[in-house]
Short mmCIF file of C-alpha atoms in Angstrom, two decimals:
data_model
loop_
_atom_site.label_atom_id
_atom_site.label_comp_id
_atom_site.label_asym_id
_atom_site.label_seq_id
_atom_site.Cartn_x
_atom_site.Cartn_y
_atom_site.Cartn_z
CA MET E 13 20.05 10.03 -57.81
CA SER E 14 21.15 12.77 -55.07
CA LEU E 15 20.31 12.49 -51.64
CA SER E 16 18.00 15.87 -51.58
CA ARG E 17 16.16 14.74 -54.52
CA THR E 18 15.34 11.30 -53.10
CA TYR E 19 14.23 13.67 -49.94
CA ASP E 20 11.52 15.32 -52.35
CA GLY E 21 10.70 11.75 -53.69
CA PRO E 22 8.39 8.98 -51.63
CA MET E 23 10.80 9.64 -48.94
CA PRO E 24 8.62 11.95 -47.00
CA LYS E 25 5.56 10.10 -47.21
CA LEU E 26 7.66 7.45 -45.85
CA LEU E 27 8.97 9.32 -42.75
CA LEU E 28 5.44 10.91 -42.05
CA GLY E 29 4.02 7.33 -42.50
CA GLY E 30 6.47 5.75 -40.19
CA LEU E 31 6.16 8.38 -37.60
CA VAL E 32 2.33 7.47 -37.64
CA ALA E 33 3.02 4.22 -37.42
CA LEU E 34 5.23 4.86 -34.39
CA LEU E 35 2.52 7.11 -32.38
CA ALA E 36 -0.53 4.90 -33.19
CA ALA E 37 1.87 1.52 -31.75
CA GLY E 38 3.00 3.54 -28.79
CA LEU E 39 -0.70 5.00 -27.87
CA LEU E 40 -3.72 3.38 -29.83
CA TRP E 41 -2.28 -0.50 -29.44
CA PRO E 42 -1.78 -0.44 -25.62
CA LEU E 43 -4.56 1.74 -24.73
CA ALA E 44 -7.02 -0.63 -26.73
CA GLU E 45 -5.04 -3.72 -24.86
CA LEU E 46 -5.99 -2.00 -21.96
CA ALA E 47 -9.67 -1.20 -22.67
CA LEU E 48 -10.28 -5.03 -24.11
CA LEU E 49 -8.88 -6.31 -20.92
CA VAL E 50 -11.42 -4.35 -18.84
CA VAL E 51 -14.10 -5.06 -21.28
CA ALA E 52 -13.00 -9.04 -21.11
CA GLU E 53 -12.94 -9.02 -17.54
CA GLY E 54 -16.23 -7.02 -17.11
CA ALA E 55 -17.89 -7.58 -14.19
CA GLY E 56 -15.04 -9.57 -12.66
CA ALA E 57 -12.96 -6.40 -12.61
CA ALA E 58 -15.59 -4.32 -11.20
CA ALA E 59 -15.90 -6.91 -8.45
CA PHE E 60 -12.55 -6.17 -7.43
CA LEU E 61 -13.08 -2.60 -6.71
CA THR E 62 -14.01 -1.95 -3.01
CA PRO E 63 -15.46 1.36 -1.44
CA TYR E 64 -12.04 1.88 -0.68
CA ASN E 65 -11.08 1.78 -4.13
CA LEU E 66 -14.35 3.89 -5.54
CA ARG E 67 -13.68 6.69 -2.80
CA ALA E 68 -10.40 7.40 -4.45
CA VAL E 69 -12.23 8.44 -7.31
CA GLY E 70 -14.00 11.23 -5.24
CA ASN E 71 -11.02 11.90 -3.37
CA THR E 72 -8.97 12.48 -6.51
CA ILE E 73 -11.75 14.80 -8.08
CA VAL E 74 -12.24 16.77 -5.42
CA MET E 75 -8.59 17.17 -4.22
CA GLY E 76 -7.92 18.12 -7.89
CA ALA E 77 -10.38 21.20 -7.84
CA VAL E 78 -9.14 22.19 -4.53
CA VAL E 79 -5.86 22.45 -5.70
CA ALA E 80 -6.24 23.86 -9.06
CA LEU E 81 -8.37 26.71 -7.23
CA ALA E 82 -5.68 27.45 -4.76
CA ALA E 83 -2.91 27.26 -7.45
CA THR E 84 -5.09 29.61 -9.70
CA VAL E 85 -5.52 32.53 -7.23
CA LEU E 86 -2.26 32.42 -5.96
CA GLY E 87 -0.53 31.83 -9.58
CA PHE E 88 -2.79 34.95 -10.67
CA VAL E 89 -1.12 37.43 -7.55
CA VAL E 90 2.56 36.18 -8.48
CA ALA E 91 1.92 36.84 -12.55
CA TYR E 92 -0.01 40.05 -11.90
CA ALA E 93 2.81 41.18 -9.81
CA ILE E 94 5.30 40.30 -12.24
CA THR E 95 3.43 41.74 -15.27
CA VAL E 96 1.12 44.51 -14.21
CA THR E 97 3.11 46.20 -11.66
CA ARG E 98 6.38 47.55 -10.74
CA ALA E 99 6.38 45.17 -7.67
CA CYS E 100 10.13 45.18 -5.82
CA GLY E 101 12.23 42.56 -7.01
CA ARG E 102 9.97 41.80 -10.21
CA GLY E 103 13.38 40.02 -12.08
CA ALA E 104 13.86 37.70 -9.09
CA LEU E 105 10.21 36.88 -9.13
CA LYS E 106 10.29 35.78 -12.54
CA VAL E 107 13.33 33.59 -12.00
CA LEU E 108 12.48 32.14 -8.56
CA PHE E 109 8.76 31.00 -9.04
CA LEU E 110 10.21 28.39 -11.62
CA ALA E 111 11.93 26.30 -9.03
CA PRO E 112 9.55 23.53 -8.24
CA LEU E 113 9.31 22.95 -12.25
CA PHE E 114 12.79 21.47 -12.11
CA ALA E 115 12.07 19.05 -9.19
CA PRO E 116 10.34 15.68 -9.25
CA SER E 117 6.76 16.16 -7.49
CA ILE E 118 8.09 14.03 -4.43
CA MET E 119 10.48 17.01 -3.75
CA PRO E 120 7.94 19.61 -2.67
CA ALA E 121 6.42 16.31 -0.54
CA ILE E 122 9.79 16.05 1.14
CA GLY E 123 10.20 19.90 1.83
CA ILE E 124 6.65 20.00 3.28
CA ILE E 125 7.75 17.25 5.54
CA TYR E 126 10.44 19.06 6.85
CA LEU E 127 8.84 22.12 7.25
CA VAL E 128 5.75 21.23 8.65
CA GLY E 129 5.66 17.52 9.43
CA SER E 130 5.12 16.07 12.78
CA ASN E 131 9.03 16.80 13.36
CA GLY E 132 8.83 20.21 11.05
CA LEU E 133 11.06 23.19 11.57
CA LEU E 134 7.97 25.77 11.63
CA PHE E 135 5.02 23.67 12.78
CA ASN E 136 4.14 19.99 13.81
CA LEU E 137 1.02 18.98 11.69
CA ASP E 138 -0.42 15.80 10.91
CA LEU E 139 0.11 15.69 7.05
CA TYR E 140 -0.26 11.74 6.01
CA GLY E 141 -3.52 12.89 4.36
CA PRO E 142 -5.58 15.58 2.50
CA LEU E 143 -3.84 18.49 4.23
CA GLY E 144 -0.47 17.09 2.98
CA VAL E 145 -1.61 16.00 -0.46
CA PHE E 146 -2.95 19.52 -0.85
CA LEU E 147 -0.13 21.59 0.42
CA ALA E 148 2.52 19.52 -1.81
CA GLY E 149 0.37 19.59 -4.78
CA LEU E 150 -0.38 23.18 -4.68
CA VAL E 151 3.57 23.87 -4.40
CA PHE E 152 3.83 21.32 -7.64
CA ALA E 153 1.28 22.92 -9.55
CA LEU E 154 1.93 26.46 -8.78
CA PRO E 155 4.77 26.97 -11.57
CA HIS E 156 2.49 26.08 -14.13
CA THR E 157 -0.23 28.60 -13.30
CA VAL E 158 1.99 31.49 -13.15
CA MET E 159 3.38 30.54 -16.38
CA GLN E 160 -0.18 30.48 -18.13
CA LEU E 161 -1.41 33.50 -16.25
CA ARG E 162 1.70 35.70 -17.18
CA LEU E 163 1.33 34.55 -20.47
CA ASN E 164 -2.34 35.65 -20.83
CA LEU E 165 -1.60 39.15 -18.69
CA ALA E 166 1.32 39.94 -21.30
CA THR E 167 -1.11 39.97 -24.19
CA MET E 168 -3.26 42.73 -22.59
CA ASP E 169 -3.19 45.82 -24.37
CA VAL E 170 -2.79 48.42 -21.92
CA LYS E 171 -4.60 50.97 -24.11
CA LEU E 172 -7.49 49.85 -22.60
CA LEU E 173 -6.52 50.40 -18.92
CA VAL E 174 -5.56 54.08 -20.37
CA ALA E 175 -9.09 54.34 -21.96
CA ALA E 176 -10.83 53.16 -18.76
CA ARG E 177 -8.84 55.68 -16.57
CA SER E 178 -9.90 58.30 -18.92
CA LEU E 179 -13.58 57.47 -18.57
CA GLY E 180 -12.85 57.81 -14.99
CA ALA E 181 -12.67 54.34 -13.43
CA GLY E 182 -10.81 54.17 -10.04
CA PRO E 183 -8.09 51.31 -9.90
CA TRP E 184 -10.35 48.64 -8.33
CA ARG E 185 -13.03 49.33 -10.96
CA ARG E 186 -10.29 48.97 -13.91
CA PHE E 187 -8.91 45.71 -12.17
CA ALA E 188 -12.47 44.43 -12.32
CA THR E 189 -13.74 45.53 -15.68
CA VAL E 190 -10.53 45.24 -17.89
CA THR E 191 -7.71 42.89 -16.20
CA LEU E 192 -10.05 40.37 -14.80
CA VAL E 193 -12.01 40.13 -18.12
CA HIS E 194 -8.87 39.75 -20.14
CA ALA E 195 -7.60 36.91 -17.69
CA ARG E 196 -10.97 34.84 -17.98
CA ALA E 197 -9.41 32.60 -20.40
CA GLY E 198 -5.86 32.30 -18.74
CA LEU E 199 -7.74 31.62 -15.38
CA ALA E 200 -9.71 29.12 -16.84
CA ASN E 201 -6.31 27.49 -18.81
CA ALA E 202 -4.51 27.55 -15.28
CA PHE E 203 -7.36 25.82 -13.53
CA MET E 204 -7.73 23.14 -15.98
CA ILE E 205 -4.07 22.45 -16.07
CA ALA E 206 -3.52 22.42 -12.17
CA PHE E 207 -6.50 19.87 -11.90
CA ILE E 208 -5.02 17.45 -14.59
CA LEU E 209 -1.47 17.55 -12.80
CA THR E 210 -2.78 17.07 -9.40
CA ILE E 211 -5.01 14.08 -10.54
CA THR E 212 -2.65 12.46 -12.38
CA ASP E 213 0.60 12.90 -10.06
CA PHE E 214 2.02 9.90 -8.61
CA GLY E 215 4.61 11.26 -6.36
CA VAL E 216 2.90 13.45 -3.70
CA PRO E 217 -0.02 11.28 -3.13
CA LYS E 218 2.48 8.23 -2.64
CA MET E 219 4.73 10.59 -0.15
CA LEU E 220 1.53 12.13 1.73
CA ALA E 221 -1.71 10.13 1.10
CA GLY E 222 -1.56 7.88 4.10
CA ASP E 223 -5.23 6.30 4.46
CA PHE E 224 -6.70 9.31 1.95
CA PRO E 225 -7.01 7.29 -1.23
CA MET E 226 -5.89 8.66 -4.75
CA LEU E 227 -6.27 7.01 -8.10
CA ALA E 228 -2.95 7.19 -9.03
CA THR E 229 -1.84 5.22 -5.69
CA GLU E 230 -4.71 3.03 -5.85
CA ILE E 231 -3.89 2.11 -10.09
CA TYR E 232 -0.62 1.37 -8.37
CA ALA E 233 -1.42 -0.80 -5.46
CA LEU E 234 -4.09 -2.88 -7.85
CA ALA E 235 -1.62 -3.26 -10.27
CA VAL E 236 1.87 -4.36 -8.80
CA GLY E 237 0.55 -5.20 -5.27
CA GLU E 238 -2.18 -7.60 -6.15
CA GLN E 239 -1.48 -8.02 -9.85
CA ASN E 240 -5.13 -7.31 -10.35
CA PHE E 241 -4.56 -5.54 -13.91
CA ALA E 242 -8.44 -5.84 -14.84
CA ALA E 243 -9.65 -3.64 -12.00
CA ALA E 244 -6.49 -1.17 -12.52
CA GLY E 245 -7.27 -0.77 -15.77
CA LEU E 246 -10.73 0.27 -14.95
CA LEU E 247 -9.48 2.49 -12.37
CA SER E 248 -7.36 3.96 -15.45
CA LEU E 249 -10.15 4.39 -17.28
CA GLY E 250 -11.51 6.56 -14.65
CA LEU E 251 -8.76 8.69 -14.41
CA LEU E 252 -8.35 9.12 -18.08
CA ILE E 253 -12.02 10.70 -18.62
CA PRO E 254 -11.68 13.76 -16.38
CA ALA E 255 -8.36 14.41 -17.78
CA LEU E 256 -9.42 14.35 -20.94
CA LEU E 257 -12.76 16.50 -20.13
CA ALA E 258 -10.40 19.15 -18.36
CA LEU E 259 -7.89 19.11 -21.56
CA GLN E 260 -11.06 19.66 -23.88
CA VAL E 261 -12.31 22.65 -21.64
CA THR E 262 -8.64 24.24 -21.86
CA ARG E 263 -8.68 23.81 -25.39
CA ARG E 264 -11.96 25.73 -25.69
CA PHE E 265 -10.61 28.43 -24.01
CA SER E 266 -7.56 28.44 -25.74
CA GLN E 267 -9.33 29.02 -29.08
CA THR E 268 -10.88 32.48 -27.62
CA GLN E 269 -7.92 33.61 -26.19
CA THR E 270 -5.91 36.48 -27.95
CA LYS E 271 -3.06 35.33 -30.01
CA ALA E 272 -1.33 38.87 -30.83
CA VAL E 273 1.17 39.73 -28.63
CA PHE E 274 0.99 43.16 -27.51
CA HIS E 275 4.60 45.02 -26.66
CA VAL E 276 3.12 45.94 -23.32
CA ARG E 277 4.92 49.33 -21.96
CA GLU E 278 6.52 49.65 -18.50
CA PRO E 279 3.70 49.87 -16.36
CA GLU E 280 3.07 53.03 -14.57
CA PRO E 281 3.66 53.26 -10.93
CA SER E 282 1.42 52.85 -8.07
CA PRO E 283 2.74 52.61 -4.89
CA MET E 284 0.01 51.23 -3.03
CA ARG E 285 -0.80 48.59 -5.68
CA ASP E 286 2.85 47.82 -6.12
CA ALA E 287 3.63 47.59 -2.31
CA VAL E 288 0.64 45.13 -1.88
CA ALA E 289 1.13 43.03 -5.16
CA GLY E 290 4.21 42.89 -4.32
CA VAL E 291 4.38 41.43 -0.65
CA LEU E 292 1.84 38.88 -1.39
CA ALA E 293 3.92 37.43 -4.53
CA TRP E 294 6.91 37.49 -2.67
CA CYS E 295 5.08 35.60 0.39
CA VAL E 296 4.02 32.81 -2.62
CA VAL E 297 7.29 32.64 -4.08
CA GLY E 298 9.22 33.13 -1.30
CA ALA E 299 7.21 29.87 0.39
CA GLU E 300 8.11 27.65 -2.96
CA VAL E 301 11.67 28.29 -2.55
CA LEU E 302 11.59 27.70 1.22
CA VAL E 303 9.91 24.30 0.52
CA ILE E 304 12.57 23.33 -2.21
CA GLY E 305 15.47 25.08 -0.49
CA VAL E 306 14.90 22.94 3.06
CA VAL E 307 15.05 19.76 1.05
CA ILE E 308 18.39 20.95 -0.26
CA TYR E 309 19.36 21.46 3.46
CA GLY E 310 17.91 18.04 4.85
CA SER E 311 20.13 15.97 2.13
CA PHE E 312 22.95 17.07 4.53
CA ILE E 313 21.37 16.33 7.50
CA THR E 314 23.02 12.80 9.11
CA PHE E 315 19.67 10.99 9.76
CA TRP E 316 16.36 13.47 9.78
CA PRO E 317 15.08 14.39 12.77
CA TYR E 318 17.38 12.63 15.21
CA GLU E 319 20.75 13.33 14.03
CA THR E 320 21.10 16.95 12.78
CA GLN E 321 24.80 17.23 12.10
CA LEU E 322 25.86 17.98 8.56
CA THR E 323 27.34 15.20 6.38
CA LEU E 324 27.89 14.37 2.58
CA GLY E 325 27.39 10.75 3.35
CA ASN E 326 23.81 10.74 2.15
CA TYR E 327 24.88 11.28 -1.52
CA ALA E 328 26.79 7.92 -0.92
CA PHE E 329 23.29 6.48 -0.86
CA ARG E 330 24.95 3.57 1.54
CA ASN E 331 21.63 2.45 2.94
CA SER E 332 20.03 1.83 -0.78
CA ALA E 333 20.52 -1.43 -2.76
CA TYR E 334 20.80 0.42 -5.79
CA GLY E 335 23.48 3.45 -4.66
CA ILE E 336 24.31 5.76 -7.34
CA SER E 337 22.95 3.81 -10.30
CA PRO E 338 19.41 5.19 -10.55
CA TRP E 339 20.79 8.68 -11.05
CA LEU E 340 22.83 7.60 -13.89
CA HIS E 341 19.81 5.72 -15.56
CA SER E 342 18.07 8.92 -15.36
CA LEU E 343 21.04 10.74 -16.82
CA ILE E 344 21.01 8.01 -19.95
CA VAL E 345 17.03 8.10 -19.98
CA SER E 346 16.92 11.89 -20.06
CA PHE E 347 20.01 12.48 -22.66
CA ALA E 348 18.39 9.76 -24.93
CA VAL E 349 14.83 11.03 -24.68
CA ALA E 350 15.77 14.57 -25.00
CA ALA E 351 18.04 13.52 -28.44
CA LEU E 352 15.45 11.02 -29.67
CA GLY E 353 12.30 13.02 -28.86
CA THR E 354 13.84 16.21 -30.29
CA VAL E 355 14.78 14.71 -33.58
CA LEU E 356 11.44 13.12 -34.23
CA ALA E 357 9.03 15.91 -32.84
CA TRP E 358 10.71 18.47 -34.90
CA MET E 359 10.87 16.11 -37.94
CA GLY E 360 7.23 15.33 -37.97
CA ALA E 361 6.44 18.90 -37.41
CA TYR E 362 8.73 20.02 -40.66
CA LEU E 363 6.53 17.28 -42.82
CA THR E 364 3.21 18.48 -41.36
CA VAL E 365 3.83 22.44 -41.86
CA ARG E 366 6.27 22.65 -44.66
CA MET E 367 5.66 19.96 -46.81
CA PRO E 368 1.61 20.48 -48.04
CA GLN E 369 2.11 18.16 -50.82
CA LEU E 370 1.80 15.18 -48.86
CA PRO E 371 -1.53 13.76 -48.52
CA GLY E 372 -3.98 15.83 -46.17
CA LEU E 373 -5.28 12.78 -44.76
CA LEU E 374 -1.38 11.62 -43.51
CA ARG E 375 -0.49 14.98 -42.02
CA ALA E 376 -4.05 15.39 -40.34
CA ALA E 377 -3.41 11.83 -38.81
CA TYR E 378 0.38 12.57 -37.61
CA ASP E 379 -1.12 15.87 -36.25
CA LYS E 380 -4.03 14.53 -34.23
CA LEU E 381 -1.66 11.51 -32.66
CA ALA E 382 1.12 13.93 -31.66
CA SER E 383 -1.55 16.06 -29.67
CA LEU E 384 -2.88 13.03 -28.28
CA PRO E 385 -0.25 11.96 -25.55
CA VAL E 386 -0.94 15.37 -23.34
CA CYS E 387 -4.54 13.92 -22.90
CA ILE E 388 -3.21 10.69 -21.48
CA PRO E 389 -1.92 10.29 -17.64
CA GLY E 390 1.35 9.09 -17.15
CA THR E 391 0.06 6.36 -14.76
CA VAL E 392 -2.49 5.33 -17.52
CA LEU E 393 0.14 4.88 -20.15
CA GLY E 394 2.58 3.32 -18.35
CA LEU E 395 0.15 0.74 -17.05
CA ALA E 396 -1.07 -0.04 -20.69
CA TRP E 397 2.64 -0.39 -21.77
CA ALA E 398 3.31 -2.68 -19.13
CA MET E 399 0.70 -4.92 -19.73
CA THR E 400 1.15 -4.62 -23.46
CA PHE E 401 5.10 -4.67 -24.06
CA SER E 402 6.80 -5.81 -20.48
CA GLY E 403 8.67 -8.96 -21.37
CA THR E 404 8.74 -8.99 -25.17
CA PRO E 405 11.96 -9.32 -26.69
CA LEU E 406 12.91 -6.02 -27.48
CA PHE E 407 12.48 -5.04 -23.99
CA THR E 408 14.13 -7.57 -22.02
CA GLY E 409 17.39 -7.40 -20.24
CA THR E 410 19.27 -4.26 -18.56
CA LEU E 411 19.50 -2.39 -22.12
CA GLY E 412 15.72 -3.57 -22.89
CA SER E 413 14.34 -2.17 -19.79
CA LEU E 414 15.83 1.04 -20.18
CA PHE E 415 14.84 1.34 -23.67
CA LEU E 416 11.17 0.67 -22.60
CA VAL E 417 11.40 3.54 -20.19
CA ILE E 418 12.96 5.78 -22.84
CA ALA E 419 10.66 4.49 -25.58
CA ASN E 420 7.45 5.13 -23.31
CA THR E 421 8.84 8.66 -22.13
CA VAL E 422 9.51 9.71 -25.51
CA ILE E 423 5.96 9.17 -26.35
CA HIS E 424 4.44 10.27 -23.19
CA LEU E 425 6.13 13.65 -23.75
CA TRP E 426 5.64 13.95 -27.60
CA SER E 427 2.80 16.65 -27.61
CA VAL E 428 4.52 19.88 -26.10
CA PRO E 429 7.80 19.21 -28.54
CA HIS E 430 5.50 18.75 -31.32
CA ILE E 431 3.50 22.01 -30.71
CA THR E 432 6.54 24.23 -30.07
CA ALA E 433 8.26 22.80 -33.37
CA LYS E 434 5.12 23.54 -35.31
CA ALA E 435 4.82 27.01 -33.74
CA GLY E 436 8.27 28.02 -34.94
CA LEU E 437 8.40 26.32 -38.07
CA SER E 438 4.82 27.73 -39.04
CA ALA E 439 5.67 31.32 -38.37
CA MET E 440 9.02 31.24 -40.37
CA ASN E 441 9.03 32.65 -43.85
CA GLY E 442 7.39 29.96 -46.24
CA LYS E 443 9.42 30.55 -49.31
CA PHE E 444 12.85 29.61 -48.05
CA GLU E 445 12.60 25.86 -49.92
CA THR E 446 11.23 27.80 -52.86
CA VAL E 447 14.37 30.29 -52.97
CA GLY E 448 16.30 27.17 -52.17
CA GLN E 449 15.03 25.25 -55.46
CA THR E 450 15.51 28.58 -57.79
CA LEU E 451 19.34 28.62 -56.64
CA GLY E 452 19.57 24.78 -57.54
CA ALA E 453 19.83 23.67 -53.85
CA GLY E 454 17.74 20.47 -52.56
CA ARG E 455 15.17 20.46 -49.65
CA LEU E 456 17.64 18.57 -47.38
CA VAL E 457 20.43 21.14 -48.44
CA THR E 458 17.82 23.94 -47.34
CA ILE E 459 16.83 22.00 -44.52
CA THR E 460 20.33 21.67 -42.88
CA ARG E 461 21.57 25.04 -43.74
CA VAL E 462 18.89 27.34 -43.38
CA ILE E 463 15.91 25.92 -41.69
CA VAL E 464 17.66 24.13 -38.80
CA PRO E 465 19.83 27.19 -37.85
CA LEU E 466 16.86 29.36 -37.93
CA SER E 467 15.50 26.68 -35.61
CA ARG E 468 18.06 26.49 -32.90
CA ALA E 469 16.44 28.13 -30.35
CA GLU E 470 13.27 26.02 -30.70
CA LEU E 471 15.16 22.95 -30.96
CA CYS E 472 17.24 23.90 -27.71
CA ASP E 473 13.59 24.51 -26.22
CA ILE E 474 12.62 21.40 -26.86
CA PHE E 475 15.70 19.62 -25.76
CA SER E 476 15.56 21.25 -22.48
CA TYR E 477 11.99 20.60 -21.97
CA LEU E 478 12.25 17.12 -22.76
CA PHE E 479 15.46 16.42 -20.60
CA ALA E 480 13.91 18.20 -17.28
CA SER E 481 10.62 16.26 -17.82
CA ALA E 482 12.23 12.93 -18.67
CA VAL E 483 14.57 13.56 -15.23
CA THR E 484 11.61 14.33 -13.09
CA THR E 485 8.73 12.04 -14.46
CA ILE E 486 7.72 9.12 -12.09
CA SER E 487 4.22 8.56 -12.80
CA ALA E 488 4.78 6.33 -16.04
CA VAL E 489 7.99 4.55 -15.28
CA VAL E 490 6.64 3.18 -11.88
CA PHE E 491 5.20 0.38 -14.01
CA LEU E 492 8.13 0.02 -16.02
CA TYR E 493 11.36 -0.35 -14.42
CA THR E 494 13.58 -3.30 -13.23
CA PRO E 495 16.20 -3.52 -10.56
CA SER E 496 18.64 -3.03 -13.63
CA SER E 497 16.80 0.23 -14.95
CA ILE E 498 15.37 1.90 -11.78
CA VAL E 499 15.61 5.77 -11.89
CA ALA E 500 16.47 8.26 -9.59
CA ALA E 501 12.78 9.58 -8.77
CA VAL E 502 11.54 5.97 -8.11
CA ALA E 503 14.53 5.18 -5.97
CA ALA E 504 14.02 8.45 -4.06
CA ILE E 505 10.76 7.03 -2.99
CA ASP E 506 11.89 3.74 -2.11
CA MET E 507 14.77 5.15 0.53
CA ILE E 508 12.02 7.16 1.79
CA ASP E 509 9.61 4.30 2.16
CA SER E 510 12.48 2.43 3.96
CA GLY E 511 12.94 5.41 6.41
CA PHE E 512 15.93 7.31 5.01
CA ILE E 513 14.51 10.70 4.15
CA SER E 514 17.69 12.24 4.17
CA GLU E 515 18.90 9.85 1.29
CA GLY E 516 15.71 10.41 -0.18
CA ALA E 517 16.20 14.22 -0.50
CA ALA E 518 19.87 13.68 -1.53
CA MET E 519 18.75 11.85 -4.75
CA SER E 520 15.87 14.46 -5.20
CA CYS E 521 18.34 17.34 -5.26
CA LEU E 522 20.14 15.53 -7.94
CA ILE E 523 17.24 15.21 -10.01
CA PHE E 524 16.79 18.99 -9.15
CA VAL E 525 20.47 19.94 -10.09
CA CYS E 526 20.26 18.11 -13.51
CA ALA E 527 16.92 19.44 -14.50
CA LEU E 528 18.18 23.08 -13.91
CA THR E 529 21.26 22.67 -15.58
CA VAL E 530 19.67 22.40 -18.92
CA ARG E 531 18.08 25.66 -18.23
CA PRO E 532 20.22 27.98 -19.52
CA PHE E 533 21.09 26.61 -23.07
CA PRO E 534 17.81 27.88 -24.45
CA ALA E 535 18.27 31.51 -23.70
CA ARG E 536 21.90 31.61 -24.89
CA TRP E 537 20.83 29.84 -28.43
CA ARG E 538 18.02 32.58 -28.27
CA ARG E 539 20.35 35.47 -27.72
CA SER E 540 22.46 34.33 -30.52
CA THR E 541 19.58 34.51 -33.31
CA TRP E 542 17.03 37.18 -33.84
CA SER E 543 14.37 37.51 -31.16
CA ALA E 544 12.19 34.43 -30.70
CA ALA E 545 9.01 36.47 -29.77
CA SER E 546 9.08 38.32 -33.34
CA ARG E 547 8.57 34.82 -34.82
CA ARG E 548 6.65 32.69 -32.30
CA PRO E 549 2.88 32.77 -31.55
CA GLY E 550 1.79 34.04 -27.98
CA ASN E 551 0.82 30.62 -26.84
CA ALA E 552 4.16 29.86 -25.21
CA ASP E 553 5.67 30.25 -21.62
CA ASP E 554 9.15 31.83 -20.69
CA SER E 555 11.36 28.52 -21.80
CA GLY E 556 9.27 29.07 -25.24
CA LEU E 557 7.08 25.83 -24.55
CA PRO E 558 3.77 26.08 -25.10
CA VAL E 559 1.49 25.32 -21.99
CA ALA E 560 -0.90 22.42 -22.62
#
């Protein structure tokens, strides 16, 4: 029996069943273990929660809402300038606003300290508290809101603006009655995305919260510092609930959003509008770039803020017990996550989208499980994995602990690659396999010679996303690493906690460069195939990746 005929037999069902089992083991099992521990402890777990811990719940929700509101307003300004106006330097804005997207969340925190901390280059402020968390969280969340709102504004039919002007509506009335009305879904989605990012982030509050408790850091303190896993689990469930609610609201608005992408013509010039929008957008994006740029500068400072001579010595990491090894670990983890996640997510999407003969219940189960990780904060999943899998034979030793981080990160990042691959495969002509069968080619031959080459833009998008996300992630891996498998983002935090902020900045810059390096590849692949926009649904950002 040929390999292609075997693939058309029971093999697809076994493959899809294996993926369902893998996701169930990586998601449902550890979360169930976490919930069972909390239930078993009951009142005992609640007794360990002090008013300080409980205050973290309110602080986290309020801070998430405030950061999300500011990020949504400023993100709309940038997206509007890029999409709807002829603001000066729109091409540069399209590139530069993405800068924080390739940095770990501690990098904006370091930049804020350099610029406006107690020894800041611009101002001297007391950052350790809500102010620092707000400023760094805002820089971290801004690119995500801009991407969502830029996509939303790009779907607006400019004929509506032309019709409104023909009816005598002035610029402000057209903006209020056409542009803002169309952008409502995008504004809601951007708000919820920024809210989720803020309440689930670990890096920013770890660096800047001080005595201002946040859920992510309190969970870490209870689990790692006090070894009180029951109380940490209870707080984790408290973090999971607002994230799930926010995501459900986001999905509801996404369902009402226009799916068709109109070919928006070049906006008509309006000197006053273009000038105002351009100045505001450049102020926002310039601040983002300044925050990231000052970290790069600070990584060459001998010892901030006392010895300001420039040096390359910080990149030797002499004051760290780990040296350069965390960066090498991050490269290993990122490449492994990107390769493994791309193959598994694309294979699962193919089995669910282009093989309708498979049992509907099995396909539906995989689709639901593959969409679930985006709902689960990394802190929650990391703690659940630490309680369930740490110490098991498969994950012991140096290689085992690295494999634990890789496996957790693949599961945690599964949703976006699944949605991306599913969108690309759904938009592809559904008759390729039928034509291949008519010509005597098995399904596997058609996949390797036709479907995969036509999917290379999506595959490269997924690889780029997974690599960049894996190299910058913090919240999940803080519970899973060992001294032999510590990754760069965690090592940077340790360096800064030890007082070596310049070396922490240097490690952050290495992460930034790694994440940025993979960015050009999706565009190159896309230029070598047909236009991706003509066959991909509208819910995608610049890189082709869907926005959660």
